[in-house]
Amino acid sequence: MKVCFVGFENLPVLAREYNHHGNGGAQLQQTLLAKALAARGYQVSMVVRDYGQPDAAAWHGVTTYKAYRPDAGLPVLRFVYPRWTATWAALMRADADVYYTSCAGMEVGLIAMFCRRHGRGFIHRLAHDNDADPKRLLIRYTRDKQLYKYGLRHAHAVLCQHAGQQRALMENYEVTSVVADPLVDSPGRQLDSEKRDLEILWVSNLSAFKRPELAIKLARRMPSRHIHMVGGPQPGFSDLYREIEAAAKGVPNLTFYGRVPYHDVGDLYDRAKVFINTSDTEGFPNSFLQSWRRGVPVISFFDPDGVIKREGLGVSLRSVDEMACVAEHLIADETEWRKVSARCRSYMDRKHGDDVVLKPYLAAIEEAVRRRKT
């Protein structure tokens, strides 16, 4: 079986030598799944952006085909050339049985068209709650929104992150979907509480909906505790990045790292006591899984499908004042921290072992092949 992942920004996660470029949760999930399939004997490829790498170069058993450079082409015209043409050319070189993508965008429609024309299977997975709501889509142009809608409705299998997304997809797009839990890397080490020297950790891309300014506000509310903040600039939010970077310099108990490559950020999770999330909306953050795998409780304003509260994996709350109280309690109370930490590890062992997590993905591949043939 030949499976191709279409994720233009996947290469910085797949290949360490390109990890100075930015990436996000969807790119991590595609890469983890690609590596897992390759380890199980699938022929796996990826369509990625042109970062200057050789075409058909391979890492971890995954062959990559480059599409286009981010700055290539003329405004307006570049939608067709080189973006559409180069994407289809890379898809053709991959010559897969099934193509897989995630994140809302015009490329979902382009890939769906390619698969319909050439008789290939197509799988799409949601990466954010907004992907299931046409009123909140993080897509700028009406043309691209229509292409995304077309792609959703012509996918042979659609995967989502939790039951809330599943319901919204049906209500807003009349599209059925299957919940597929995210994958997670194994931690480099499991440190005991007294060896963890990072009291509070915040990791995310610096976009407006992540509300990074609340992490700075929390640091000012907790002068006796130190917050470690990781996040790189995102397209369209360069001013926000500069504002956060400047504000962080005026807070003595906050360390702002800026962007930290994926291959290096695991060390910070290993050393953390608690993890905080300040977003007002998300999908299912990879940062939660990376925290829980290491026994790090999560304190968040956002609780995907109520899992934090239901499983006791930290605390979901509504205000910075509450966050400060809960963080202080977990850091100061060793007994309570150990109880929550143990629940986090137990939950991950029970729900996110490879054999359990991969089942819906493998079923979706089989479904896409079956529907392609019919």
mmCIF file of N, CA, C and O in Angstrom, residues 65-146:
data_model
loop_
_atom_site.group_PDB
_atom_site.id
_atom_site.type_symbol
_atom_site.label_atom_id
_atom_site.label_comp_id
_atom_site.label_asym_id
_atom_site.label_seq_id
_atom_site.Cartn_x
_atom_site.Cartn_y
_atom_site.Cartn_z
ATOM 1 N N TYR A 65 8.598 14.625 -1.872
ATOM 2 C CA TYR A 65 8.543 15.257 -3.189
ATOM 3 C C TYR A 65 8.222 16.733 -2.987
ATOM 4 O O TYR A 65 7.248 17.075 -2.301
ATOM 5 N N LYS A 66 9.020 17.592 -3.559
ATOM 6 C CA LYS A 66 8.834 19.019 -3.301
ATOM 7 C C LYS A 66 7.880 19.645 -4.322
ATOM 8 O O LYS A 66 7.897 19.304 -5.507
ATOM 9 N N ALA A 67 7.074 20.566 -3.828
ATOM 10 C CA ALA A 67 6.080 21.231 -4.661
ATOM 11 C C ALA A 67 6.592 22.591 -5.139
ATOM 12 O O ALA A 67 7.038 22.741 -6.270
ATOM 13 N N TYR A 68 6.579 23.600 -4.270
ATOM 14 C CA TYR A 68 6.971 24.951 -4.683
ATOM 15 C C TYR A 68 7.557 25.686 -3.495
ATOM 16 O O TYR A 68 7.351 25.315 -2.337
ATOM 17 N N ARG A 69 8.302 26.745 -3.775
ATOM 18 C CA ARG A 69 8.804 27.611 -2.716
ATOM 19 C C ARG A 69 7.678 28.523 -2.236
ATOM 20 O O ARG A 69 6.835 28.941 -3.042
ATOM 21 N N PRO A 70 7.656 28.880 -0.965
ATOM 22 C CA PRO A 70 6.566 29.717 -0.450
ATOM 23 C C PRO A 70 6.432 31.064 -1.165
ATOM 24 O O PRO A 70 5.330 31.597 -1.292
ATOM 25 N N ASP A 71 7.571 31.613 -1.645
ATOM 26 C CA ASP A 71 7.546 32.935 -2.275
ATOM 27 C C ASP A 71 7.512 32.874 -3.795
ATOM 28 O O ASP A 71 7.636 33.906 -4.465
ATOM 29 N N ALA A 72 7.336 31.702 -4.368
ATOM 30 C CA ALA A 72 7.384 31.559 -5.819
ATOM 31 C C ALA A 72 6.103 32.074 -6.475
ATOM 32 O O ALA A 72 5.007 31.934 -5.929
ATOM 33 N N GLY A 73 6.252 32.680 -7.656
ATOM 34 C CA GLY A 73 5.104 33.102 -8.444
ATOM 35 C C GLY A 73 4.669 34.529 -8.180
ATOM 36 O O GLY A 73 5.096 35.165 -7.218
ATOM 37 N N LEU A 74 3.781 35.011 -9.046
ATOM 38 C CA LEU A 74 3.255 36.368 -8.947
ATOM 39 C C LEU A 74 1.918 36.361 -8.205
ATOM 40 O O LEU A 74 1.145 35.401 -8.328
ATOM 41 N N PRO A 75 1.646 37.408 -7.429
ATOM 42 C CA PRO A 75 0.358 37.476 -6.730
ATOM 43 C C PRO A 75 -0.806 37.242 -7.688
ATOM 44 O O PRO A 75 -0.768 37.654 -8.847
ATOM 45 N N VAL A 76 -1.854 36.600 -7.214
ATOM 46 C CA VAL A 76 -3.058 36.208 -7.953
ATOM 47 C C VAL A 76 -2.751 35.041 -8.905
ATOM 48 O O VAL A 76 -3.349 33.973 -8.802
ATOM 49 N N LEU A 77 -1.769 35.234 -9.805
ATOM 50 C CA LEU A 77 -1.455 34.192 -10.773
ATOM 51 C C LEU A 77 -0.848 32.954 -10.123
ATOM 52 O O LEU A 77 -1.008 31.839 -10.628
ATOM 53 N N ARG A 78 -0.150 33.126 -8.998
ATOM 54 C CA ARG A 78 0.541 31.989 -8.399
ATOM 55 C C ARG A 78 -0.414 30.955 -7.819
ATOM 56 O O ARG A 78 -0.003 29.837 -7.526
ATOM 57 N N PHE A 79 -1.694 31.299 -7.668
ATOM 58 C CA PHE A 79 -2.652 30.285 -7.243
ATOM 59 C C PHE A 79 -2.648 29.114 -8.225
ATOM 60 O O PHE A 79 -2.704 27.948 -7.813
ATOM 61 N N VAL A 80 -2.577 29.445 -9.530
ATOM 62 C CA VAL A 80 -2.532 28.393 -10.558
ATOM 63 C C VAL A 80 -1.100 27.930 -10.786
ATOM 64 O O VAL A 80 -0.796 26.733 -10.726
ATOM 65 N N TYR A 81 -0.201 28.906 -11.046
ATOM 66 C CA TYR A 81 1.208 28.571 -11.262
ATOM 67 C C TYR A 81 2.075 29.417 -10.334
ATOM 68 O O TYR A 81 1.990 30.632 -10.350
ATOM 69 N N PRO A 82 2.826 28.774 -9.439
ATOM 70 C CA PRO A 82 3.138 27.335 -9.436
ATOM 71 C C PRO A 82 2.353 26.494 -8.442
ATOM 72 O O PRO A 82 2.569 25.282 -8.372
ATOM 73 N N ARG A 83 1.444 27.069 -7.665
ATOM 74 C CA ARG A 83 0.899 26.317 -6.537
ATOM 75 C C ARG A 83 0.049 25.121 -6.968
ATOM 76 O O ARG A 83 0.255 24.004 -6.498
ATOM 77 N N TRP A 84 -0.916 25.372 -7.852
ATOM 78 C CA TRP A 84 -1.759 24.270 -8.309
ATOM 79 C C TRP A 84 -0.942 23.305 -9.165
ATOM 80 O O TRP A 84 -0.935 22.093 -8.922
ATOM 81 N N THR A 85 -0.259 23.820 -10.152
ATOM 82 C CA THR A 85 0.463 22.949 -11.092
ATOM 83 C C THR A 85 1.572 22.158 -10.401
ATOM 84 O O THR A 85 1.737 20.955 -10.643
ATOM 85 N N ALA A 86 2.338 22.813 -9.525
ATOM 86 C CA ALA A 86 3.444 22.123 -8.859
ATOM 87 C C ALA A 86 2.934 21.089 -7.856
ATOM 88 O O ALA A 86 3.547 20.026 -7.683
ATOM 89 N N THR A 87 1.802 21.404 -7.207
ATOM 90 C CA THR A 87 1.231 20.446 -6.266
ATOM 91 C C THR A 87 0.781 19.185 -6.996
ATOM 92 O O THR A 87 1.106 18.059 -6.592
ATOM 93 N N TRP A 88 0.055 19.362 -8.098
ATOM 94 C CA TRP A 88 -0.401 18.189 -8.853
ATOM 95 C C TRP A 88 0.776 17.402 -9.418
ATOM 96 O O TRP A 88 0.744 16.169 -9.439
ATOM 97 N N ALA A 89 1.821 18.096 -9.857
ATOM 98 C CA ALA A 89 2.993 17.395 -10.392
ATOM 99 C C ALA A 89 3.657 16.545 -9.309
ATOM 100 O O ALA A 89 4.079 15.404 -9.556
ATOM 101 N N ALA A 90 3.751 17.091 -8.083
ATOM 102 C CA ALA A 90 4.345 16.337 -6.980
ATOM 103 C C ALA A 90 3.457 15.148 -6.596
ATOM 104 O O ALA A 90 3.959 14.059 -6.287
ATOM 105 N N LEU A 91 2.137 15.353 -6.601
ATOM 106 C CA LEU A 91 1.224 14.249 -6.317
ATOM 107 C C LEU A 91 1.387 13.131 -7.330
ATOM 108 O O LEU A 91 1.346 11.936 -6.985
ATOM 109 N N MET A 92 1.594 13.492 -8.570
ATOM 110 C CA MET A 92 1.770 12.491 -9.628
ATOM 111 C C MET A 92 3.073 11.728 -9.433
ATOM 112 O O MET A 92 3.122 10.502 -9.613
ATOM 113 N N ARG A 93 4.139 12.419 -9.052
ATOM 114 C CA ARG A 93 5.418 11.732 -8.830
ATOM 115 C C ARG A 93 5.331 10.772 -7.644
ATOM 116 O O ARG A 93 5.954 9.718 -7.647
ATOM 117 N N ALA A 94 4.542 11.136 -6.649
ATOM 118 C CA ALA A 94 4.370 10.245 -5.502
ATOM 119 C C ALA A 94 3.638 8.967 -5.892
ATOM 120 O O ALA A 94 3.925 7.892 -5.349
ATOM 121 N N ASP A 95 2.682 9.073 -6.810
ATOM 122 C CA ASP A 95 1.983 7.915 -7.381
ATOM 123 C C ASP A 95 1.456 6.988 -6.278
ATOM 124 O O ASP A 95 1.718 5.776 -6.279
ATOM 125 N N ALA A 96 0.707 7.550 -5.351
ATOM 126 C CA ALA A 96 0.224 6.774 -4.204
ATOM 127 C C ALA A 96 -1.162 6.193 -4.467
ATOM 128 O O ALA A 96 -1.891 6.626 -5.366
ATOM 129 N N ASP A 97 -1.529 5.193 -3.668
ATOM 130 C CA ASP A 97 -2.885 4.653 -3.695
ATOM 131 C C ASP A 97 -3.838 5.569 -2.931
ATOM 132 O O ASP A 97 -4.999 5.714 -3.297
ATOM 133 N N VAL A 98 -3.315 6.158 -1.830
ATOM 134 C CA VAL A 98 -4.124 7.007 -0.960
ATOM 135 C C VAL A 98 -3.346 8.269 -0.623
ATOM 136 O O VAL A 98 -2.146 8.192 -0.318
ATOM 137 N N TYR A 99 -4.026 9.428 -0.672
ATOM 138 C CA TYR A 99 -3.428 10.707 -0.292
ATOM 139 C C TYR A 99 -4.120 11.208 0.975
ATOM 140 O O TYR A 99 -5.336 11.088 1.122
ATOM 141 N N TYR A 100 -3.323 11.777 1.871
ATOM 142 C CA TYR A 100 -3.798 12.168 3.203
ATOM 143 C C TYR A 100 -3.370 13.598 3.467
ATOM 144 O O TYR A 100 -2.202 13.956 3.265
ATOM 145 N N THR A 101 -4.314 14.413 3.933
ATOM 146 C CA THR A 101 -3.962 15.783 4.300
ATOM 147 C C THR A 101 -4.730 16.202 5.549
ATOM 148 O O THR A 101 -5.640 15.506 5.992
ATOM 149 N N SER A 102 -4.342 17.336 6.109
ATOM 150 C CA SER A 102 -5.043 17.898 7.265
ATOM 151 C C SER A 102 -4.908 19.409 7.194
ATOM 152 O O SER A 102 -4.125 19.936 6.400
ATOM 153 N N CYS A 103 -5.674 20.101 8.030
ATOM 154 C CA CYS A 103 -5.767 21.568 8.049
ATOM 155 C C CYS A 103 -6.702 22.059 6.940
ATOM 156 O O CYS A 103 -6.629 21.610 5.792
ATOM 157 N N ALA A 104 -7.558 23.000 7.305
ATOM 158 C CA ALA A 104 -8.462 23.609 6.336
ATOM 159 C C ALA A 104 -7.681 24.520 5.404
ATOM 160 O O ALA A 104 -6.833 25.290 5.840
ATOM 161 N N GLY A 105 -7.974 24.429 4.109
ATOM 162 C CA GLY A 105 -7.303 25.273 3.125
ATOM 163 C C GLY A 105 -7.684 24.864 1.724
ATOM 164 O O GLY A 105 -8.308 23.818 1.503
ATOM 165 N N MET A 106 -7.296 25.688 0.765
ATOM 166 C CA MET A 106 -7.665 25.418 -0.621
ATOM 167 C C MET A 106 -7.048 24.125 -1.140
ATOM 168 O O MET A 106 -7.585 23.469 -2.037
ATOM 169 N N GLU A 107 -5.884 23.711 -0.558
ATOM 170 C CA GLU A 107 -5.225 22.504 -1.054
ATOM 171 C C GLU A 107 -6.075 21.260 -0.831
ATOM 172 O O GLU A 107 -5.914 20.266 -1.540
ATOM 173 N N VAL A 108 -7.010 21.300 0.125
ATOM 174 C CA VAL A 108 -7.893 20.154 0.347
ATOM 175 C C VAL A 108 -8.730 19.906 -0.910
ATOM 176 O O VAL A 108 -8.904 18.763 -1.344
ATOM 177 N N GLY A 109 -9.226 20.979 -1.512
ATOM 178 C CA GLY A 109 -9.984 20.850 -2.744
ATOM 179 C C GLY A 109 -9.125 20.413 -3.919
ATOM 180 O O GLY A 109 -9.543 19.577 -4.733
ATOM 181 N N LEU A 110 -7.920 20.951 -4.010
ATOM 182 C CA LEU A 110 -7.031 20.589 -5.119
ATOM 183 C C LEU A 110 -6.665 19.110 -5.064
ATOM 184 O O LEU A 110 -6.600 18.433 -6.105
ATOM 185 N N ILE A 111 -6.417 18.604 -3.880
ATOM 186 C CA ILE A 111 -6.051 17.189 -3.743
ATOM 187 C C ILE A 111 -7.261 16.310 -4.046
ATOM 188 O O ILE A 111 -7.140 15.260 -4.690
ATOM 189 N N ALA A 112 -8.450 16.735 -3.585
ATOM 190 C CA ALA A 112 -9.662 15.974 -3.880
ATOM 191 C C ALA A 112 -9.892 15.877 -5.383
ATOM 192 O O ALA A 112 -10.258 14.808 -5.906
ATOM 193 N N MET A 113 -9.679 16.982 -6.097
ATOM 194 C CA MET A 113 -9.836 16.968 -7.556
ATOM 195 C C MET A 113 -8.847 16.004 -8.206
ATOM 196 O O MET A 113 -9.197 15.238 -9.109
ATOM 197 N N PHE A 114 -7.606 16.046 -7.737
ATOM 198 C CA PHE A 114 -6.577 15.155 -8.280
ATOM 199 C C PHE A 114 -6.979 13.698 -8.071
ATOM 200 O O PHE A 114 -6.888 12.869 -8.989
ATOM 201 N N CYS A 115 -7.445 13.370 -6.880
ATOM 202 C CA CYS A 115 -7.786 11.987 -6.570
ATOM 203 C C CYS A 115 -8.994 11.516 -7.377
ATOM 204 O O CYS A 115 -9.044 10.358 -7.823
ATOM 205 N N ARG A 116 -9.979 12.393 -7.577
ATOM 206 C CA ARG A 116 -11.134 12.025 -8.397
ATOM 207 C C ARG A 116 -10.724 11.798 -9.840
ATOM 208 O O ARG A 116 -11.178 10.856 -10.488
ATOM 209 N N ARG A 117 -9.853 12.648 -10.336
ATOM 210 C CA ARG A 117 -9.448 12.530 -11.741
ATOM 211 C C ARG A 117 -8.610 11.289 -11.990
ATOM 212 O O ARG A 117 -8.711 10.662 -13.047
ATOM 213 N N HIS A 118 -7.770 10.926 -11.018
ATOM 214 C CA HIS A 118 -6.819 9.828 -11.232
ATOM 215 C C HIS A 118 -7.178 8.555 -10.481
ATOM 216 O O HIS A 118 -6.392 7.609 -10.441
ATOM 217 N N GLY A 119 -8.372 8.515 -9.875
ATOM 218 C CA GLY A 119 -8.837 7.296 -9.238
ATOM 219 C C GLY A 119 -8.039 6.891 -8.017
ATOM 220 O O GLY A 119 -7.741 5.706 -7.822
ATOM 221 N N ARG A 120 -7.687 7.853 -7.181
ATOM 222 C CA ARG A 120 -6.922 7.571 -5.959
ATOM 223 C C ARG A 120 -7.799 7.820 -4.723
ATOM 224 O O ARG A 120 -8.768 8.576 -4.759
ATOM 225 N N GLY A 121 -7.431 7.192 -3.628
ATOM 226 C CA GLY A 121 -8.143 7.409 -2.384
ATOM 227 C C GLY A 121 -7.723 8.706 -1.719
ATOM 228 O O GLY A 121 -6.574 9.145 -1.853
ATOM 229 N N PHE A 122 -8.640 9.331 -0.980
ATOM 230 C CA PHE A 122 -8.342 10.621 -0.350
ATOM 231 C C PHE A 122 -8.891 10.647 1.072
ATOM 232 O O PHE A 122 -10.059 10.361 1.314
ATOM 233 N N ILE A 123 -8.021 10.988 2.035
ATOM 234 C CA ILE A 123 -8.382 11.108 3.450
ATOM 235 C C ILE A 123 -8.056 12.521 3.917
ATOM 236 O O ILE A 123 -6.971 13.037 3.644
ATOM 237 N N HIS A 124 -8.987 13.126 4.647
ATOM 238 C CA HIS A 124 -8.719 14.425 5.259
ATOM 239 C C HIS A 124 -8.969 14.328 6.755
ATOM 240 O O HIS A 124 -9.934 13.693 7.194
ATOM 241 N N ARG A 125 -8.093 14.973 7.540
ATOM 242 C CA ARG A 125 -8.268 15.014 8.994
ATOM 243 C C ARG A 125 -8.306 16.456 9.477
ATOM 244 O O ARG A 125 -7.464 17.279 9.090
ATOM 245 N N LEU A 126 -9.267 16.776 10.319
ATOM 246 C CA LEU A 126 -9.363 18.118 10.886
ATOM 247 C C LEU A 126 -8.212 18.366 11.851
ATOM 248 O O LEU A 126 -7.780 17.454 12.558
ATOM 249 N N ALA A 127 -7.743 19.609 11.883
ATOM 250 C CA ALA A 127 -6.629 19.976 12.755
ATOM 251 C C ALA A 127 -7.027 21.004 13.808
ATOM 252 O O ALA A 127 -6.223 21.331 14.674
ATOM 253 N N HIS A 128 -8.258 21.518 13.727
ATOM 254 C CA HIS A 128 -8.675 22.594 14.629
ATOM 255 C C HIS A 128 -10.194 22.595 14.695
ATOM 256 O O HIS A 128 -10.875 22.208 13.733
ATOM 257 N N ASP A 129 -10.754 23.030 15.821
ATOM 258 C CA ASP A 129 -12.213 23.120 15.937
ATOM 259 C C ASP A 129 -12.816 24.008 14.862
ATOM 260 O O ASP A 129 -13.918 23.760 14.364
ATOM 261 N N ASN A 130 -12.112 25.073 14.491
ATOM 262 C CA ASN A 130 -12.626 25.997 13.478
ATOM 263 C C ASN A 130 -12.778 25.334 12.110
ATOM 264 O O ASN A 130 -13.544 25.814 11.267
ATOM 265 N N ASP A 131 -12.063 24.231 11.877
ATOM 266 C CA ASP A 131 -12.146 23.543 10.580
ATOM 267 C C ASP A 131 -13.535 22.959 10.332
ATOM 268 O O ASP A 131 -13.882 22.639 9.192
ATOM 269 N N ALA A 132 -14.336 22.819 11.387
ATOM 270 C CA ALA A 132 -15.673 22.249 11.256
ATOM 271 C C ALA A 132 -16.763 23.310 11.234
ATOM 272 O O ALA A 132 -17.949 22.978 11.178
ATOM 273 N N ASP A 133 -16.381 24.583 11.263
ATOM 274 C CA ASP A 133 -17.355 25.674 11.335
ATOM 275 C C ASP A 133 -17.058 26.703 10.251
ATOM 276 O O ASP A 133 -16.066 27.437 10.339
ATOM 277 N N PRO A 134 -17.876 26.789 9.199
ATOM 278 C CA PRO A 134 -17.599 27.726 8.101
ATOM 279 C C PRO A 134 -17.539 29.186 8.530
ATOM 280 O O PRO A 134 -16.910 30.005 7.865
ATOM 281 N N LYS A 135 -18.161 29.528 9.666
ATOM 282 C CA LYS A 135 -18.129 30.908 10.136
ATOM 283 C C LYS A 135 -16.826 31.258 10.844
ATOM 284 O O LYS A 135 -16.515 32.433 11.031
ATOM 285 N N ARG A 136 -16.057 30.259 11.232
ATOM 286 C CA ARG A 136 -14.816 30.504 11.970
ATOM 287 C C ARG A 136 -13.577 29.986 11.249
ATOM 288 O O ARG A 136 -12.490 29.955 11.830
ATOM 289 N N LEU A 137 -13.726 29.597 10.009
ATOM 290 C CA LEU A 137 -12.590 29.063 9.259
ATOM 291 C C LEU A 137 -11.431 30.053 9.209
ATOM 292 O O LEU A 137 -11.631 31.252 8.987
ATOM 293 N N LEU A 138 -10.238 29.559 9.400
ATOM 294 C CA LEU A 138 -9.041 30.395 9.307
ATOM 295 C C LEU A 138 -8.558 30.430 7.860
ATOM 296 O O LEU A 138 -7.401 30.141 7.551
ATOM 297 N N ILE A 139 -9.478 30.782 6.959
ATOM 298 C CA ILE A 139 -9.208 30.859 5.524
ATOM 299 C C ILE A 139 -9.642 32.245 5.044
ATOM 300 O O ILE A 139 -10.761 32.677 5.337
ATOM 301 N N ARG A 140 -8.785 32.893 4.305
ATOM 302 C CA ARG A 140 -9.013 34.299 3.972
ATOM 303 C C ARG A 140 -9.998 34.496 2.818
ATOM 304 O O ARG A 140 -10.910 35.322 2.920
ATOM 305 N N TYR A 141 -9.837 33.757 1.725
ATOM 306 C CA TYR A 141 -10.582 34.040 0.494
ATOM 307 C C TYR A 141 -11.786 33.111 0.328
ATOM 308 O O TYR A 141 -11.724 31.928 0.662
ATOM 309 N N THR A 142 -12.877 33.661 -0.234
ATOM 310 C CA THR A 142 -14.072 32.867 -0.492
ATOM 311 C C THR A 142 -13.762 31.705 -1.425
ATOM 312 O O THR A 142 -14.270 30.592 -1.234
ATOM 313 N N ARG A 143 -12.949 31.942 -2.425
ATOM 314 C CA ARG A 143 -12.546 30.884 -3.356
ATOM 315 C C ARG A 143 -11.941 29.702 -2.611
ATOM 316 O O ARG A 143 -12.280 28.541 -2.845
ATOM 317 N N ASP A 144 -11.057 29.994 -1.659
ATOM 318 C CA ASP A 144 -10.382 28.929 -0.916
ATOM 319 C C ASP A 144 -11.343 28.214 0.033
ATOM 320 O O ASP A 144 -11.219 27.009 0.268
ATOM 321 N N LYS A 145 -12.317 28.960 0.573
ATOM 322 C CA LYS A 145 -13.324 28.328 1.429
ATOM 323 C C LYS A 145 -14.173 27.336 0.634
ATOM 324 O O LYS A 145 -14.522 26.250 1.137
ATOM 325 N N GLN A 146 -14.508 27.701 -0.601
ATOM 326 C CA GLN A 146 -15.300 26.806 -1.440
ATOM 327 C C GLN A 146 -14.498 25.570 -1.837
ATOM 328 O O GLN A 146 -15.042 24.460 -1.905
#
